[in-house]
Short mmCIF file of C-alpha atoms in Angstrom, two decimals:
data_model
loop_
_atom_site.label_atom_id
_atom_site.label_comp_id
_atom_site.label_asym_id
_atom_site.label_seq_id
_atom_site.Cartn_x
_atom_site.Cartn_y
_atom_site.Cartn_z
CA MET U 234 -23.74 -3.77 41.85
CA ARG U 235 -23.61 -5.29 38.22
CA GLU U 236 -24.90 -1.81 36.76
CA LEU U 237 -22.32 0.14 38.52
CA GLU U 238 -19.27 -1.96 36.92
CA GLN U 239 -21.00 -1.49 33.71
CA LEU U 240 -21.11 2.11 33.99
CA ALA U 241 -17.77 2.15 34.99
CA GLY U 242 -16.55 0.32 32.12
CA ILE U 243 -18.37 2.84 29.56
CA SER U 244 -16.96 5.87 31.17
CA LEU U 245 -13.42 4.59 31.06
CA SER U 246 -13.88 3.21 27.31
CA MET U 247 -15.16 6.82 26.45
CA SER U 248 -12.42 8.42 28.75
CA PRO U 249 -9.13 10.04 26.49
CA ASP U 250 -6.70 7.76 28.13
CA ALA U 251 -8.28 4.65 26.42
CA ALA U 252 -7.39 6.33 23.07
CA PHE U 253 -4.26 4.43 23.20
CA PRO U 254 -3.48 0.93 23.65
CA THR U 255 -1.92 -0.14 26.77
CA ASP U 256 -0.15 -3.27 27.90
CA GLY U 257 -0.14 -4.90 31.02
CA GLY U 258 3.05 -2.96 32.03
CA GLY U 259 0.70 0.31 31.50
CA ARG U 260 2.85 1.73 28.50
CA SER U 261 1.81 4.99 27.21
CA GLY U 262 0.52 5.74 24.22
CA LEU U 263 3.67 7.67 22.85
CA SER U 264 5.43 4.20 24.08
CA TRP U 265 2.99 1.87 21.79
CA TRP U 266 3.27 4.52 19.04
CA LEU U 267 7.13 3.63 18.86
CA THR U 268 7.69 0.25 19.86
CA ASP U 269 4.98 -2.00 18.68
CA CYS U 270 3.87 -2.61 15.10
CA HIS U 271 7.16 -2.64 13.86
CA GLY U 272 9.44 -2.07 16.80
CA LEU U 273 11.65 0.89 17.95
CA TRP U 274 14.58 0.85 16.05
CA TYR U 275 12.51 0.16 12.86
CA ASN U 276 10.52 3.36 13.62
CA LEU U 277 13.78 5.34 14.74
CA ALA U 278 15.64 4.23 11.39
CA LEU U 279 12.63 5.72 9.64
CA ILE U 280 11.79 8.70 11.74
CA VAL U 281 15.21 9.97 12.43
CA PRO U 282 16.63 10.42 8.83
CA SER U 283 13.70 11.91 7.46
CA ALA U 284 12.92 14.57 10.26
CA LEU U 285 16.82 15.38 9.84
CA PHE U 286 16.12 16.05 5.99
CA VAL U 287 13.17 18.18 6.51
CA ALA U 288 14.94 20.07 9.04
CA TYR U 289 17.90 20.62 6.45
CA LEU U 290 15.64 21.80 3.48
CA ALA U 291 13.92 23.96 6.39
CA TYR U 292 17.62 25.05 7.27
CA GLN U 293 18.06 25.90 3.97
CA ALA U 294 14.49 27.38 2.66
CA ARG U 295 15.45 30.91 2.54
CA LYS U 296 18.81 30.38 0.94
CA SER U 297 17.67 27.91 -1.72
CA PHE U 298 14.60 30.17 -2.45
CA SER U 299 17.04 33.02 -3.72
CA LYS U 300 19.09 30.85 -5.77
CA LEU U 301 16.27 29.36 -7.52
CA THR U 302 15.00 32.74 -8.21
CA TYR U 303 17.98 34.03 -9.24
CA GLY U 304 18.78 31.13 -11.81
CA ARG U 305 15.06 30.95 -12.71
CA SER U 306 15.42 27.35 -13.97
CA TYR U 307 11.91 26.25 -14.25
CA ILE U 308 13.15 22.92 -14.11
CA MET U 309 14.83 23.01 -10.59
CA ILE U 310 12.03 25.29 -8.89
CA ALA U 311 9.80 22.49 -10.32
CA TYR U 312 11.48 19.65 -8.26
CA TYR U 313 12.68 21.83 -5.16
CA ALA U 314 8.94 22.53 -4.67
CA LEU U 315 8.14 18.74 -5.16
CA LEU U 316 10.78 17.60 -3.31
CA TRP U 317 9.02 19.47 -0.51
CA VAL U 318 5.92 18.20 -0.66
CA VAL U 319 7.02 14.68 -1.14
CA SER U 320 9.59 14.76 1.89
CA VAL U 321 6.74 16.29 3.88
CA LEU U 322 4.38 13.61 3.00
CA ASN U 323 7.16 10.74 3.44
CA LEU U 324 8.06 12.15 7.17
CA LEU U 325 4.39 11.86 8.03
CA TRP U 326 4.05 8.31 6.65
CA CYS U 327 7.51 7.29 8.66
CA LEU U 328 5.52 8.89 11.85
CA LEU U 329 2.29 7.22 11.81
CA GLN U 330 3.60 3.68 11.03
CA ALA U 331 1.75 2.70 14.22
CA TRP U 332 -1.42 3.38 11.87
CA GLN U 333 -0.83 -0.29 10.40
CA CYS U 334 -1.64 -2.00 13.33
CA THR U 335 -4.97 0.01 14.18
CA PRO U 336 -8.22 -1.11 12.17
CA THR U 337 -9.72 2.10 12.41
CA LYS U 338 -7.19 3.94 10.75
CA GLU U 339 -6.81 1.30 7.99
CA PHE U 340 -8.41 3.92 5.12
CA SER U 341 -6.00 7.06 6.60
CA TRP U 342 -3.01 4.37 6.35
CA ASN U 343 -3.87 3.49 3.12
CA MET U 344 -4.50 6.90 1.58
CA LEU U 345 -1.72 8.22 3.03
CA SER U 346 0.56 5.48 1.63
CA LEU U 347 -0.84 5.85 -1.58
CA PHE U 348 -0.28 9.38 -1.91
CA SER U 349 3.20 9.11 -0.10
CA LYS U 350 4.87 6.67 -2.41
CA SER U 351 2.99 7.81 -5.61
CA GLY U 352 4.90 10.83 -4.86
CA MET U 353 8.32 9.56 -4.83
CA LEU U 354 7.55 7.15 -7.47
CA PHE U 355 6.61 10.13 -9.32
CA LEU U 356 10.32 11.91 -8.43
CA GLU U 357 11.87 8.72 -9.37
CA ILE U 358 9.95 8.24 -12.94
CA SER U 359 10.44 12.06 -14.33
CA LEU U 360 14.07 12.10 -13.22
CA MET U 361 14.57 9.19 -15.30
CA ALA U 362 12.55 10.79 -17.82
CA PHE U 363 14.81 14.11 -17.54
CA LEU U 364 17.83 11.74 -18.00
CA LEU U 365 16.58 9.83 -21.02
CA GLN U 366 16.27 13.33 -22.72
CA GLY U 367 19.88 13.54 -22.95
CA ASN U 368 22.19 16.76 -22.41
CA HIS U 369 19.90 18.74 -24.14
CA ALA U 370 17.00 18.82 -21.58
CA SER U 371 16.62 21.93 -20.20
CA GLY U 372 13.70 24.47 -19.97
CA LEU U 373 9.87 24.37 -20.22
CA GLU U 374 9.76 22.16 -22.84
CA ALA U 375 11.71 19.74 -21.30
CA LEU U 376 9.96 20.21 -18.02
CA THR U 377 6.41 19.70 -19.39
CA HIS U 378 7.37 16.85 -21.43
CA THR U 379 9.20 15.10 -18.43
CA PHE U 380 6.10 15.70 -16.17
CA VAL U 381 3.64 14.61 -18.70
CA VAL U 382 4.94 11.27 -19.01
CA SER U 383 5.71 10.85 -15.47
CA GLY U 384 2.23 12.08 -14.58
CA VAL U 385 0.50 9.49 -17.01
CA ILE U 386 2.91 6.68 -15.63
CA VAL U 387 1.79 7.63 -12.37
CA ALA U 388 -2.03 8.00 -12.43
CA ALA U 389 -2.13 4.46 -13.96
CA ASP U 390 -0.11 3.02 -11.14
CA ILE U 391 -2.42 4.93 -8.66
CA LEU U 392 -5.25 3.82 -10.43
CA LEU U 393 -4.23 0.23 -10.23
CA LYS U 394 -3.09 0.43 -6.71
CA ALA U 395 -6.84 1.94 -5.72
CA ILE U 396 -8.49 -0.66 -7.33
CA TYR U 397 -6.64 -3.39 -5.41
CA ILE U 398 -6.93 -2.02 -2.04
CA PHE U 399 -10.15 -0.59 -2.11
CA GLY U 400 -11.83 -2.81 -4.48
CA PHE U 401 -10.34 -5.79 -4.03
CA GLY U 402 -9.21 -5.84 -0.49
CA VAL U 403 -5.47 -6.52 -0.87
CA PRO U 404 -3.19 -5.02 1.91
CA LEU U 405 -0.89 -3.52 -0.34
CA PHE U 406 0.57 -1.22 2.37
CA VAL U 407 -0.02 -3.26 5.40
CA ASP U 408 3.45 -5.04 6.33
CA THR U 409 2.62 -5.95 9.99
CA SER U 410 3.15 -9.90 9.68
CA GLU U 411 5.13 -12.60 7.39
CA SER U 412 1.71 -14.36 6.01
CA SER U 413 2.27 -14.85 2.32
CA ASN U 414 -0.45 -12.77 0.43
CA ARG U 415 -0.05 -14.43 -3.35
CA VAL U 416 -1.87 -11.37 -4.81
CA LYS U 417 -0.23 -9.00 -2.99
CA TRP U 418 3.30 -9.72 -3.42
CA GLY U 419 2.92 -10.97 -7.09
CA LEU U 420 2.04 -7.44 -7.60
CA TRP U 421 4.99 -5.88 -6.07
CA ILE U 422 7.04 -8.50 -7.77
CA VAL U 423 5.96 -6.81 -11.17
CA HIS U 424 6.24 -3.40 -9.57
CA LYS U 425 10.12 -4.02 -8.72
CA LEU U 426 10.32 -6.07 -12.01
CA LEU U 427 9.69 -2.85 -14.05
CA LEU U 428 11.63 -0.36 -11.69
CA THR U 429 14.80 -2.88 -11.98
CA ALA U 430 14.40 -3.25 -15.85
CA VAL U 431 14.34 0.27 -16.43
CA TYR U 432 17.31 1.05 -14.17
CA GLY U 433 18.99 -1.72 -15.62
CA SER U 434 18.32 -0.13 -19.09
CA VAL U 435 19.88 3.07 -18.57
CA MET U 436 22.84 1.02 -17.05
CA PHE U 437 23.36 -0.72 -20.09
CA MET U 438 23.34 2.44 -21.96
CA TYR U 439 26.08 3.75 -19.60
CA HIS U 440 28.23 0.86 -21.28
CA SER U 441 27.37 1.24 -24.51
CA LYS U 442 27.39 3.12 -27.92
CA TRP U 443 23.92 5.46 -26.62
CA ARG U 444 26.70 6.78 -23.75
CA GLU U 445 26.95 10.06 -25.15
CA ARG U 446 23.01 10.50 -24.82
CA LEU U 447 23.09 10.75 -21.19
CA PRO U 448 24.14 13.42 -19.32
CA ALA U 449 28.06 12.97 -18.73
CA ARG U 450 27.98 13.61 -15.25
CA PRO U 451 29.33 10.85 -12.28
CA ALA U 452 26.66 11.76 -9.79
CA PHE U 453 23.85 10.38 -12.41
CA TYR U 454 25.72 7.13 -12.94
CA ASN U 455 26.08 6.76 -9.24
CA TYR U 456 22.55 7.62 -8.47
CA ILE U 457 21.53 4.59 -11.61
CA CYS U 458 23.94 1.96 -9.56
CA ALA U 459 22.04 2.86 -6.27
CA MET U 460 18.37 2.45 -7.06
CA LEU U 461 19.40 -0.34 -9.47
CA LEU U 462 20.93 -2.52 -6.25
CA LEU U 463 17.99 -1.19 -4.40
CA ASN U 464 15.58 -2.40 -6.72
CA GLY U 465 17.19 -5.83 -7.34
CA ILE U 466 17.40 -6.40 -3.50
CA SER U 467 13.57 -5.50 -3.67
CA LEU U 468 12.43 -7.52 -5.99
CA PHE U 469 14.40 -10.73 -4.45
CA ALA U 470 13.37 -10.02 -1.13
CA CYS U 471 9.35 -9.89 -3.11
CA VAL U 472 10.13 -13.37 -4.52
CA LEU U 473 11.16 -14.71 -1.71
CA VAL U 474 8.36 -13.75 0.32
CA GLY U 475 5.96 -14.65 -2.10
CA ASN U 476 6.99 -18.02 -1.89
CA GLY U 477 6.91 -17.57 2.10
CA ALA U 478 10.40 -17.36 3.22
CA GLY U 479 10.58 -15.27 6.54
CA PHE U 480 13.79 -14.19 5.78
CA GLY U 481 12.47 -12.24 2.37
CA PHE U 482 10.33 -10.33 4.96
CA TRP U 483 13.19 -9.06 7.04
CA LEU U 484 14.95 -7.82 3.61
CA TYR U 485 11.94 -6.63 2.18
CA ASN U 486 11.80 -4.14 5.55
CA LEU U 487 15.64 -3.58 5.12
CA THR U 488 14.71 -1.88 1.30
CA THR U 489 11.67 -0.10 2.89
CA VAL U 490 13.98 1.66 5.68
CA CYS U 491 16.38 2.20 2.81
CA TYR U 492 14.03 3.76 0.57
CA HIS U 493 12.30 6.05 2.64
CA SER U 494 14.99 7.13 4.80
CA LEU U 495 17.70 7.65 1.95
CA TYR U 496 15.99 8.27 -1.54
CA LEU U 497 15.18 11.75 -1.05
CA PRO U 498 18.76 12.76 0.30
CA LEU U 499 20.31 11.08 -2.41
CA LEU U 500 18.01 12.82 -5.08
CA TYR U 501 18.83 16.42 -3.54
CA VAL U 502 22.44 15.31 -3.42
CA THR U 503 22.04 13.95 -7.37
CA PHE U 504 20.09 16.22 -8.62
CA LEU U 505 19.71 19.49 -6.64
CA ALA U 506 22.65 19.95 -4.36
CA ASP U 507 25.44 20.53 -7.60
CA PHE U 508 22.85 23.69 -8.91
CA PHE U 509 23.21 25.14 -5.38
CA GLN U 510 26.92 24.89 -5.40
CA GLU U 511 27.31 26.10 -8.38
CA GLU U 512 25.24 29.45 -7.73
CA ASP U 513 27.75 29.90 -4.94
CA LEU U 514 30.57 29.87 -7.25
CA ARG U 515 28.82 31.77 -9.62
CA LEU U 516 27.84 34.70 -7.01
CA GLU U 517 31.62 34.50 -5.84
CA ASN U 518 32.76 35.05 -9.48
CA VAL U 519 30.53 38.01 -9.32
CA TYR U 520 31.61 39.25 -6.52
CA TYR U 521 35.18 39.43 -7.35
CA SER U 522 34.61 40.97 -10.46
CA GLU U 523 32.74 43.74 -8.73
CA MET U 524 35.31 44.00 -6.28
CA LYS U 525 38.68 44.14 -9.16
CA ASP U 526 36.56 46.21 -11.03
CA ALA U 527 35.76 48.64 -7.98
CA GLY U 528 39.98 48.67 -7.51
CA PHE U 529 40.04 46.47 -4.35
CA PHE U 530 43.29 44.48 -5.78
CA ASP U 531 45.23 47.38 -7.14
CA ALA U 532 47.38 46.99 -4.28
CA ASP U 533 48.52 44.16 -4.73
CA TRP U 534 49.92 44.55 -7.98
CA ASP U 535 52.55 47.45 -6.23
#
């Protein structure tokens, strides 16, 4: 009888249905994937905006590609391509939050988090480097300089994080408990402090005699204000969590949701949307000029 029970247990553990955890209520794998770990609302707050943004990019892809081809701007083409790659990685990161609670997926989760967060950091730093080049930043030379500076910084950041994650076993990307890990939160405090200092410096430039060196566009100023506020709150949350305050963990999760669900749309609106809109206006002016030359509006003068 014991042998039969053992065989039944082995067959159950090898069955496909056992691949997903279930509780006493008989929840399916989909229910566990959405509700466990951080909870349903946390997952939905990440997944829904990220999925909608990728869907919007897909909907506008053909139109955007034709405009980029017509405009032949190396900077816009590069940023649009990077935005696509990072948006897909970020959507995967949002969809696979349950990996944090799955011990067998720890390595996969760390790798996905490392690449997705590094991609978003690359966009942040490259945009900042572009802004700091001033009003005359354009062309292939500006793009090369921007990507070299950003690539060096992000590569150093990836190397440092990889050493701590895979070398010292510090759970940088696992946020499933409120337990205080001083090494982890110390690293995030330094990370957020550096970003806050950079955004604060640019904000200072906007209100100083060096303002003329920055692009005179309100959208860039609003972008800097939003990122300074977000990183300042995130820095405060990391300090609280590092000192064992439970409220800090909730606040840190809130900034994480805001960053992963809203940053890429903010970057698109700030940096790319105006370019596409300007192309629309330019095409309309071209069409109007061609129709005027063809005599379509001569009847209006009679």
